[in-house]
Amino acid sequence: MMGVFGEPGLVLTEGDGCYVTDADGRRYLDLLGGIAVNSLGHGHPALVAAVQEQAARLIHTSNLFTTPGQVALGERLLEIAGAPEGSRVFLCNTGSEANEAAFKLARRTGRPDVVVLEGGFHGRTMGAISLTSKEAYRAPFEPLVPGVRRVPYDDVEALRDAVDESVGAVLVEPIQGEAGVVVPSQGYLEAARRITRDAGALLILDEVQTGIARTGEWFGFQTLAPGLVPDAVTVAKGLGGGVPVGGLITFGPEVSGLLTAGQHGTTFGGNPLACAAALAVLDTIAGDGLLTHVVRRGEHIAARIDALGDARVTGTRGRGLLRAVLLRDAVAPQLVVAAREAGFVVNAPTANAVRLAPPLVISDAELDTFVDALPTLLDRAGEKETS
Ligand SMILES: *Cc1c(COP(=O)(O)O)cnc(C)c1O
């Protein structure tokens, strides 16, 4: 394997519910869910059955044809997004690919520039890294796609100043995941909506990490800014429960008409297997009341971590089951290792933040095992730092 991912932490062979098992037979509580992907955990019967049945029936057709599952998934996405009449969906395979489609949509406004926020992460393909904030991801690959303007996060004035008549779109993560689960101030998304509308630019929300019930509503914007209507939303990660599937949702007929026949495409996007998986995920979230479940579990773990009263934890951030545990000291990477040794999978998006994005089906009792272990994990992380 190419070295781009660094040294792998584990060799995993099996998964069951919220647990994964490694090649030595050790079990780990999966508090990362494949980075907000395994929405239903591992081996969920509804997802397994949907994939098995669809695999036996029809796996792939090409986009010269459509399938009932593809149409059904498109309709379901529009419904949960609260999209108006005339809205459309483009199905693809990954978050980066969804954002590439959004980038092309923005260019079709006839205005060349896109405004993005500092700290934002939008993927690793050439277009998506051009939109991404982190210098270390971009610098080795210059020259990148031109026309990207960066403004400070959560700064309404800076955004207003940046959005002029050459800006086709503003691209925003409702909660910045890779930056360490950073939530904007109340009213920021609404301000972004007003600014873009006044300037005639699109408001595109990157919901690749926050979408599909992760924050306790179907989409992060519905949690943070109820009633807001964006121009487009990108999704991926949690949608297929582990089967690669992503999408661009465009709101209303005008935006939905920007990309026309022949202007975009994908071979695998929206194939029947991926659509069956995504429909099983959406049906299970709705049918099992997982939106409420996610809100309650998220509040539970945040309250339990606060109640520890450990001075080495300065707080938590996030909504639903996308949370960061904030550390006083820059020992998040060491804590990830200590957690793994103790049987927990978490990750460290920054040196001071540990991210939790567990399966949406996780229980309070499972979450509690991590909170109970946290003081000891912090001891061990401290020892690793000094040794
Ligand atoms: C993960 C992520 C992406 C990239 O998704 P890939 O499937 O890895 O291409 C884009 N945007 C956000 C907000 C993400 O969290």
PDB file of N, CA and C and ligand atoms in Angstrom, residues 94-97 99 121-124 173 178 206 208-209 236-237, ligand 1:
ATOM      1  N   THR A  94     -18.023   9.713  -3.284  1.00  0.00           N
ATOM      2  CA  THR A  94     -17.239  10.197  -2.136  1.00  0.00           C
ATOM      3  C   THR A  94     -17.577  11.664  -1.845  1.00  0.00           C
ATOM      4  N   GLY A  95     -17.069  12.121  -0.705  1.00  0.00           N
ATOM      5  CA  GLY A  95     -17.254  13.515  -0.335  1.00  0.00           C
ATOM      6  C   GLY A  95     -16.517  14.461  -1.278  1.00  0.00           C
ATOM      7  N   SER A  96     -15.294  14.082  -1.616  1.00  0.00           N
ATOM      8  CA  SER A  96     -14.527  14.927  -2.542  1.00  0.00           C
ATOM      9  C   SER A  96     -15.263  15.070  -3.864  1.00  0.00           C
ATOM     10  N   GLU A  97     -15.786  13.965  -4.333  1.00  0.00           N
ATOM     11  CA  GLU A  97     -16.471  13.975  -5.624  1.00  0.00           C
ATOM     12  C   GLU A  97     -17.741  14.823  -5.559  1.00  0.00           C
ATOM     13  N   ASN A  99     -18.084  17.411  -3.645  1.00  0.00           N
ATOM     14  CA  ASN A  99     -17.640  18.809  -3.635  1.00  0.00           C
ATOM     15  C   ASN A  99     -17.100  19.252  -4.993  1.00  0.00           C
ATOM     16  N   PHE A 121     -12.428  21.791   5.563  1.00  0.00           N
ATOM     17  CA  PHE A 121     -11.904  20.612   4.858  1.00  0.00           C
ATOM     18  C   PHE A 121     -12.954  20.136   3.867  1.00  0.00           C
ATOM     19  N   HIS A 122     -12.548  19.977   2.611  1.00  0.00           N
ATOM     20  CA  HIS A 122     -13.520  19.586   1.592  1.00  0.00           C
ATOM     21  C   HIS A 122     -13.078  18.408   0.750  1.00  0.00           C
ATOM     22  N   GLY A 123     -11.927  17.792   1.087  1.00  0.00           N
ATOM     23  CA  GLY A 123     -11.521  16.589   0.384  1.00  0.00           C
ATOM     24  C   GLY A 123     -10.139  16.705  -0.223  1.00  0.00           C
ATOM     25  N   ARG A 124      -9.732  15.680  -0.979  1.00  0.00           N
ATOM     26  CA  ARG A 124      -8.336  15.519  -1.402  1.00  0.00           C
ATOM     27  C   ARG A 124      -8.111  15.516  -2.905  1.00  0.00           C
ATOM     28  N   GLU A 173     -18.876  24.319   5.833  1.00  0.00           N
ATOM     29  CA  GLU A 173     -19.273  23.166   6.652  1.00  0.00           C
ATOM     30  C   GLU A 173     -20.090  23.711   7.830  1.00  0.00           C
ATOM     31  N   GLU A 178     -12.978  18.250  10.434  1.00  0.00           N
ATOM     32  CA  GLU A 178     -11.532  17.989  10.481  1.00  0.00           C
ATOM     33  C   GLU A 178     -10.792  19.066  11.265  1.00  0.00           C
ATOM     34  N   ASP A 206     -21.312  22.011   2.893  1.00  0.00           N
ATOM     35  CA  ASP A 206     -20.618  20.717   2.858  1.00  0.00           C
ATOM     36  C   ASP A 206     -21.065  19.936   4.091  1.00  0.00           C
ATOM     37  N   VAL A 208     -20.843  16.657   4.268  1.00  0.00           N
ATOM     38  CA  VAL A 208     -20.265  15.316   4.097  1.00  0.00           C
ATOM     39  C   VAL A 208     -20.102  14.635   5.457  1.00  0.00           C
ATOM     40  N   GLN A 209     -19.675  15.397   6.463  1.00  0.00           N
ATOM     41  CA  GLN A 209     -19.492  14.814   7.794  1.00  0.00           C
ATOM     42  C   GLN A 209     -20.713  15.037   8.693  1.00  0.00           C
ATOM     43  N   ALA A 236     -21.991  12.519   1.874  1.00  0.00           N
ATOM     44  CA  ALA A 236     -21.275  11.274   1.546  1.00  0.00           C
ATOM     45  C   ALA A 236     -21.206  10.445   2.822  1.00  0.00           C
ATOM     46  N   LYS A 237     -20.022  10.483   3.448  1.00  0.00           N
ATOM     47  CA  LYS A 237     -19.707   9.668   4.638  1.00  0.00           C
ATOM     48  C   LYS A 237     -20.810   8.748   5.175  1.00  0.00           C
TER      49      LYS A 237
HETATM   50  C1  LIG B   1     -14.452  13.636   4.748  1.00  0.00           C
HETATM   51  C2  LIG B   1     -14.879  14.939   4.213  1.00  0.00           C
HETATM   52  C3  LIG B   1     -14.761  15.236   2.845  1.00  0.00           C
HETATM   53  C4  LIG B   1     -14.073  14.312   1.872  1.00  0.00           C
HETATM   54  O1  LIG B   1     -14.757  13.117   1.715  1.00  0.00           O
HETATM   55  P1  LIG B   1     -14.020  11.877   0.968  1.00  0.00           P
HETATM   56  O2  LIG B   1     -15.111  10.843   0.915  1.00  0.00           O
HETATM   57  O3  LIG B   1     -12.870  11.497   1.816  1.00  0.00           O
HETATM   58  O4  LIG B   1     -13.607  12.348  -0.361  1.00  0.00           O
HETATM   59  C5  LIG B   1     -15.258  16.438   2.401  1.00  0.00           C
HETATM   60  N1  LIG B   1     -15.831  17.310   3.239  1.00  0.00           N
HETATM   61  C6  LIG B   1     -15.962  17.059   4.564  1.00  0.00           C
HETATM   62  C7  LIG B   1     -16.633  18.055   5.434  1.00  0.00           C
HETATM   63  C8  LIG B   1     -15.479  15.877   5.092  1.00  0.00           C
HETATM   64  O5  LIG B   1     -15.574  15.647   6.410  1.00  0.00           O
END
